[in-house]
Amino acid sequence: MSNDWRAMWAELGIDLEKHDQFLAALPELYEKTFINQFNRPQAMQYFDFVISEVHGLRVKELVDHKLKGGKVVASFCVFVPEELILAVDAVSIGLCAGAQFPVATGEKVLPRSICPLIKASIGFKLDSICPYFQVADFVIGETTCDGKKKAWEILNDFIPTYVMELPQRKEKEDYDLWEAEVNRLMQKLETETGKAVDFESLSQAVAKVNNRRKVLRRLYDLRKADPVPISGKDALLITQLAFFDDPERFSAKVSELCDELEERVKEGMGVVPQGTPRILITGSPMPIPNWKIHDIIESCGGVVVCEETCTGTRYFEQLTEEGQTISEQLKQIAMRAMKINCACFTPNNERINDILRLVEEYKIDGVIYYNLQFCHPYSIEYYKIERALQAAEIPVLKIESDYSEEDLPILQNRIQAFLEMVGQ
Amino acid sequence: MSNDWRAMWAELGIDLEKHDQFLAALPELYEKTFINQFNRPQAMQYFDFVISEVHGLRVKELVDHKLKGGKVVASFCVFVPEELILAVDAVSIGLCAGAQFPVATGEKVLPRSICPLIKASIGFKLDSICPYFQVADFVIGETTCDGKKKAWEILNDFIPTYVMELPQRKEKEDYDLWEAEVNRLMQKLETETGKAVDFESLSQAVAKVNNRRKVLRRLYDLRKADPVPISGKDALLITQLAFFDDPERFSAKVSELCDELEERVKEGMGVVPQGTPRILITGSPMPIPNWKIHDIIESCGGVVVCEETCTGTRYFEQLTEEGQTISEQLKQIAMRAMKINCACFTPNNERINDILRLVEEYKIDGVIYYNLQFCHPYSIEYYKIERALQAAEIPVLKIESDYSEEDLPILQNRIQAFLEMVGQ
């Protein structure tokens, strides 16, 4: 990244010294994790570039958008309906939440015993080192878990934080509540931007977001091939970047990548030999730069071919159906989210079906259940998932981890042993 | 407790050996904690008796009730509307959830990193040592926190568990959702018992439960006196037993106690000298036999005069308004619960007002914020409460603890130091 951005960062109120410290370790981590992978697709170059400019050029685009009177709205969760944000010509971005660096700062206002994603995100804001937090006009939070629900109250002291109430079951009243929340958000966005949502702007936004979902579906479909034409790390990186990059450019670039992968599949070319243990990751999300588990798996002779996570299939599997009026379209936007099988719902047995289906579709040899430390919903839901996988005779390993490197040796041992077991 | 109950326990499917192990330590703990307190009110004898028969005579009453065709419904939470359970002539009881003994068993199906209350309650069922779990026809759970919400899915494998969805905010849609939930529960109870709720049965039930709330209010009002006429331990015990005892008998006995305490207040007689540091406990609930923090405080020269918890004011402060029709009464039952300021709501600023008000009313010298280990909602909400108390110049100490005795020395040190500080 060029040094030209320092003036922009300073203007955004970024703590330049801390920001330097934070960024210092990332190029080496990225190089080590991504660059020297075997037979890496050519089209990954674009995503390498995006990462290299994730605090630079992309932020500049957002600053320019704001100079033209546009708004930037930040969120954390696949339940926040991006379509509405785009429909008022605002930019929707994800928030920094995947690094260990700001966790200690997060722990100044939050208990230690909550998940690193929440501690990191609040820490990023308090440390003033996430340009997305700095450029965002406001944050849209949600009530998906106790940790986030209550952390928004604190975050709101530092940046305006609007909260959507996601219901906890999937009964009629819950659909009604969520539809009302989607409508409430539309009003909020109209007020904030001074732009009225009309049918055309909404339809275009739906098409744009659906299109990104479709290219990600295509990417994941290509991962079903054996040998798999792309590493799990690269695929994860792409899903992570989907939260940050311009959706149209991103979709075009993922399409190009898919064209290349399609050729590979035709030729039977992969990034690992056939017979490499194929792993499904399921559980908590993995925001940038959390590549820890994928990296261990792929360094220990396995390959991740699918993620049943919010930085995986839960993000893009469901499309928004097209509606014929604004209110019908809003209803469809609400309905789409309610099809996501997140552990925040009770019961959530559909997730079992999802996992068993993905195991089948992706020819999975073993499942790694990834739980962010202290993430209660996924951690407790493991009980049911484990039983279902055992009944289907699918090996499963539960990993609970934070963003630190302290548990790397233990994780490497456990994952190595698991891969040897499933590879037999 | 007499040995006559062994046959009953065996019939209830209790694991007699484990149950003996569990009960073995309790008489000594109770004796040490309660019996030798200075100037203890005479009327506490009844509650000593209730405790001594909590696995015996009271369970026998429930068994007899079932023999007459009645139902027993168990719950964990102040949001479950007891009025409805009583309106179908069922007995409403709390569930065992306050002991360390079954925690290890709970951890076989639940992660270690969730709160001891949930681990204990599931452990009690799996160990078959809680007679209330054994005698209950079904459990009513709720979605107040991630831990409970997801644990009910597992508990349902061992005892039918019906879940009420408590909303997470207090907006119009949330009131509607909760009112629908109250109506849904009424239908469930009618189906289970074969009894239709009519206006009279509902009104009587409302009066009965309100009456218990009123006597508890009276008891707490008497704790406002200085010197305080009853120890915090005894008052906590009474609130804990409110979940188990017959409501009418219980209310009569608390009234008798209050008469005695009223005399004491007139005479200026207390259980501790005037000037003893007066402590408000706020935070997570303390089910029987969790007397740990009260015991430390009162052994270290302080006295607990109020609990802003679900085994305290949150349980009884709000009365159900009387309605003129069944549907209006159901609405009022729903409205009452929504006035409870639990950390499960966002925002929950009303709890700050409650605490500041109680500090005033009870002439509090210091607040101890009690957090069950890994209880996220209360733990995160501490940030706001701490700031409000600091602004009001009220000393506050946060204690995070489980049910084990491992942290006793540390807690004693911390609480001793805190009491010395506030006593100056």
Coordinates of N, CA and C in Angstrom, one line a residue, chain B residues 146-249:
Chain B
D146 N -29.0 -16.3 25.3 CA -28.5 -17.3 24.3 C -28.3 -18.7 25.0
G147 N -27.8 -18.6 26.2 CA -27.5 -19.9 26.9 C -28.8 -20.7 27.2
K148 N -29.8 -20.0 27.8 CA -31.0 -20.7 28.0 C -31.7 -21.1 26.7
K149 N -31.8 -20.1 25.8 CA -32.5 -20.4 24.6 C -32.1 -21.7 23.9
K150 N -30.8 -21.8 23.8 CA -30.2 -23.0 23.1 C -30.2 -24.2 24.0
A151 N -30.1 -24.1 25.3 CA -30.1 -25.2 26.2 C -31.4 -25.9 26.3
W152 N -32.5 -25.1 26.1 CA -33.9 -25.8 26.1 C -34.0 -26.8 25.0
E153 N -33.3 -26.6 23.8 CA -33.3 -27.6 22.7 C -32.8 -28.9 23.2
I154 N -31.8 -28.8 24.1 CA -31.2 -30.1 24.6 C -32.0 -30.6 25.7
L155 N -32.5 -29.8 26.6 CA -33.4 -30.2 27.7 C -34.6 -31.0 27.2
N156 N -35.1 -30.5 26.0 CA -36.3 -31.1 25.5 C -36.1 -32.6 25.1
D157 N -34.9 -33.0 25.0 CA -34.6 -34.4 24.7 C -34.9 -35.2 26.0
F158 N -34.9 -34.6 27.2 CA -35.0 -35.3 28.4 C -36.4 -35.0 29.2
I159 N -37.0 -33.9 28.9 CA -38.3 -33.6 29.4 C -39.0 -32.6 28.5
P160 N -40.3 -32.7 28.2 CA -40.9 -31.8 27.2 C -40.7 -30.4 27.7
T161 N -40.1 -29.6 26.8 CA -39.8 -28.2 27.1 C -40.4 -27.2 26.1
Y162 N -41.4 -26.5 26.6 CA -42.1 -25.5 25.8 C -41.4 -24.2 25.9
V163 N -41.2 -23.5 24.8 CA -40.5 -22.2 24.9 C -41.3 -21.0 24.5
M164 N -41.2 -20.0 25.4 CA -41.9 -18.7 25.1 C -40.8 -17.8 24.5
E165 N -41.2 -17.1 23.5 CA -40.2 -16.1 22.9 C -40.4 -14.8 23.5
L166 N -39.4 -14.4 24.3 CA -39.5 -13.0 24.9 C -38.8 -12.1 23.9
P167 N -39.4 -11.0 23.5 CA -38.8 -10.1 22.6 C -37.6 -9.4 23.2
Q168 N -36.8 -8.7 22.4 CA -35.6 -8.1 22.9 C -35.5 -6.6 23.0
R169 N -36.7 -6.0 22.6 CA -36.8 -4.5 22.8 C -38.1 -4.3 23.5
K170 N -38.5 -3.0 23.6 CA -39.8 -2.7 24.2 C -40.5 -1.7 23.3
E171 N -40.6 -2.1 22.1 CA -41.4 -1.3 21.1 C -42.8 -1.9 20.9
K172 N -43.6 -1.2 20.2 CA -45.0 -1.7 20.0 C -45.0 -3.2 19.5
E173 N -44.2 -3.5 18.5 CA -44.2 -4.9 17.9 C -43.8 -5.9 19.0
D174 N -42.9 -5.4 19.9 CA -42.5 -6.4 20.9 C -43.6 -6.7 21.9
Y175 N -44.3 -5.7 22.3 CA -45.5 -5.9 23.2 C -46.5 -6.8 22.5
D176 N -46.7 -6.6 21.2 CA -47.6 -7.5 20.5 C -47.1 -8.9 20.5
L177 N -45.8 -9.1 20.2 CA -45.3 -10.4 20.1 C -45.5 -11.1 21.5
W178 N -45.2 -10.4 22.5 CA -45.2 -11.0 23.9 C -46.7 -11.3 24.3
E179 N -47.6 -10.4 23.9 CA -49.0 -10.7 24.2 C -49.4 -12.0 23.4
A180 N -49.0 -12.1 22.2 CA -49.3 -13.3 21.4 C -48.7 -14.6 22.1
E181 N -47.5 -14.4 22.7 CA -46.9 -15.5 23.4 C -47.7 -15.9 24.6
V182 N -48.2 -14.9 25.3 CA -49.0 -15.2 26.5 C -50.3 -15.9 26.1
N183 N -50.9 -15.5 25.1 CA -52.1 -16.2 24.6 C -51.8 -17.6 24.1
R184 N -50.6 -17.7 23.5 CA -50.2 -19.1 23.0 C -50.0 -20.0 24.2
L185 N -49.4 -19.5 25.3 CA -49.2 -20.3 26.5 C -50.5 -20.7 27.1
M186 N -51.5 -19.8 27.1 CA -52.8 -20.1 27.7 C -53.4 -21.3 26.9
Q187 N -53.3 -21.3 25.6 CA -53.8 -22.4 24.8 C -53.1 -23.7 25.1
K188 N -51.8 -23.6 25.3 CA -51.0 -24.8 25.6 C -51.4 -25.3 26.9
L189 N -51.6 -24.5 27.9 CA -52.0 -24.9 29.2 C -53.4 -25.5 29.2
E190 N -54.2 -24.9 28.5 CA -55.6 -25.5 28.4 C -55.5 -26.9 27.7
T191 N -54.7 -27.0 26.7 CA -54.6 -28.3 26.1 C -54.0 -29.4 27.0
E192 N -53.0 -29.0 27.7 CA -52.3 -29.9 28.6 C -53.2 -30.4 29.8
T193 N -54.0 -29.4 30.3 CA -54.8 -29.7 31.5 C -56.2 -30.1 31.2
G194 N -56.6 -29.8 29.9 CA -58.1 -30.1 29.6 C -59.0 -29.1 30.3
K195 N -58.4 -28.0 30.9 CA -59.3 -27.0 31.6 C -59.3 -25.7 30.8
A196 N -60.5 -25.1 30.7 CA -60.6 -23.8 30.0 C -60.4 -22.7 31.1
V197 N -59.6 -21.8 30.7 CA -59.4 -20.6 31.5 C -60.7 -19.7 31.4
D198 N -61.3 -19.4 32.6 CA -62.4 -18.5 32.5 C -62.0 -17.2 33.3
F199 N -62.8 -16.2 33.2 CA -62.5 -14.9 33.8 C -62.2 -15.1 35.3
E200 N -63.1 -15.9 35.9 CA -63.0 -16.0 37.4 C -61.7 -16.7 37.8
S201 N -61.4 -17.8 37.1 CA -60.2 -18.6 37.5 C -58.9 -17.7 37.3
L202 N -59.0 -16.9 36.2 CA -57.8 -16.1 35.9 C -57.7 -15.0 36.9
S203 N -58.8 -14.4 37.3 CA -58.8 -13.3 38.3 C -58.3 -13.8 39.6
Q204 N -58.8 -14.9 40.0 CA -58.3 -15.5 41.3 C -56.8 -15.8 41.2
A205 N -56.3 -16.3 40.1 CA -54.9 -16.6 40.0 C -54.1 -15.3 40.0
V206 N -54.6 -14.2 39.4 CA -53.9 -12.9 39.4 C -53.8 -12.4 40.8
A207 N -54.9 -12.5 41.5 CA -55.0 -12.0 42.9 C -54.0 -12.8 43.8
K208 N -53.9 -14.1 43.6 CA -53.0 -14.9 44.4 C -51.6 -14.6 44.2
V209 N -51.2 -14.4 42.9 CA -49.8 -14.1 42.6 C -49.5 -12.7 43.0
N210 N -50.4 -11.8 42.7 CA -50.2 -10.4 43.2 C -50.0 -10.3 44.7
N211 N -50.8 -11.1 45.4 CA -50.7 -11.1 46.8 C -49.3 -11.5 47.3
R212 N -48.8 -12.5 46.7 CA -47.4 -12.9 47.0 C -46.4 -11.8 46.7
R213 N -46.6 -11.1 45.6 CA -45.8 -10.0 45.3 C -45.9 -8.9 46.3
K214 N -47.1 -8.7 46.8 CA -47.3 -7.6 47.8 C -46.6 -7.9 49.1
V215 N -46.7 -9.2 49.5 CA -46.0 -9.5 50.8 C -44.5 -9.4 50.7
L216 N -44.0 -9.7 49.5 CA -42.6 -9.6 49.3 C -42.2 -8.1 49.2
R217 N -43.0 -7.3 48.6 CA -42.8 -5.9 48.7 C -42.7 -5.4 50.1
R218 N -43.7 -5.9 50.9 CA -43.7 -5.4 52.3 C -42.4 -5.9 53.0
L219 N -42.0 -7.1 52.8 CA -40.8 -7.6 53.4 C -39.6 -6.7 53.0
Y220 N -39.5 -6.4 51.7 CA -38.4 -5.6 51.3 C -38.5 -4.1 51.8
D221 N -39.7 -3.6 51.9 CA -39.9 -2.3 52.5 C -39.3 -2.3 53.9
L222 N -39.5 -3.4 54.7 CA -39.0 -3.4 56.1 C -37.5 -3.4 56.1
R223 N -36.9 -3.9 55.0 CA -35.4 -3.9 55.0 C -34.8 -2.5 54.8
K224 N -35.7 -1.6 54.5 CA -35.2 -0.2 54.4 C -34.8 0.4 55.7
A225 N -35.3 -0.2 56.8 CA -35.0 0.3 58.1 C -33.5 0.2 58.5
D226 N -33.1 1.1 59.3 CA -31.7 1.1 59.8 C -31.8 1.2 61.3
P227 N -31.4 0.2 62.1 CA -30.8 -1.1 61.7 C -31.8 -2.0 61.0
V228 N -31.3 -2.8 60.1 CA -32.2 -3.7 59.3 C -32.6 -4.9 60.1
P229 N -34.0 -5.2 60.1 CA -34.5 -6.2 61.0 C -34.3 -7.6 60.6
I230 N -33.8 -7.8 59.4 CA -33.6 -9.2 58.9 C -32.3 -9.2 58.1
S231 N -31.6 -10.3 58.1 CA -30.4 -10.4 57.3 C -30.7 -10.6 55.8
G232 N -29.7 -10.2 55.0 CA -29.8 -10.4 53.6 C -30.0 -11.9 53.2
K233 N -29.3 -12.7 54.0 CA -29.4 -14.2 53.7 C -30.8 -14.7 53.9
D234 N -31.4 -14.3 55.0 CA -32.8 -14.7 55.3 C -33.7 -14.2 54.2
A235 N -33.6 -12.9 53.9 CA -34.5 -12.4 52.9 C -34.3 -13.1 51.5
L236 N -33.0 -13.3 51.1 CA -32.8 -14.0 49.9 C -33.4 -15.4 49.9
L237 N -33.3 -16.1 51.0 CA -33.9 -17.4 51.2 C -35.4 -17.4 50.9
I238 N -36.0 -16.4 51.5 CA -37.5 -16.3 51.3 C -37.8 -16.1 49.8
T239 N -37.1 -15.2 49.2 CA -37.4 -15.0 47.7 C -37.2 -16.2 46.9
Q240 N -36.1 -16.9 47.3 CA -35.8 -18.2 46.6 C -37.0 -19.2 46.8
L241 N -37.5 -19.3 48.0 CA -38.5 -20.3 48.3 C -39.8 -19.9 47.7
A242 N -40.0 -18.6 47.4 CA -41.2 -18.2 46.7 C -41.5 -19.0 45.4
F243 N -40.4 -19.4 44.8 CA -40.6 -20.2 43.5 C -41.1 -21.6 43.8
F244 N -41.0 -22.1 45.0 CA -41.3 -23.5 45.3 C -42.5 -23.7 46.1
D245 N -42.8 -22.8 47.1 CA -43.8 -23.1 48.1 C -45.2 -22.8 47.5
D246 N -46.2 -23.3 48.2 CA -47.6 -23.0 47.8 C -47.8 -21.5 48.0
P247 N -48.3 -20.8 47.0 CA -48.3 -19.3 47.1 C -49.1 -18.7 48.3
E248 N -50.3 -19.3 48.6 CA -51.1 -18.8 49.6 C -50.5 -19.0 51.0
R249 N -50.0 -20.2 51.2 CA -49.3 -20.5 52.5 C -48.1 -19.6 52.7

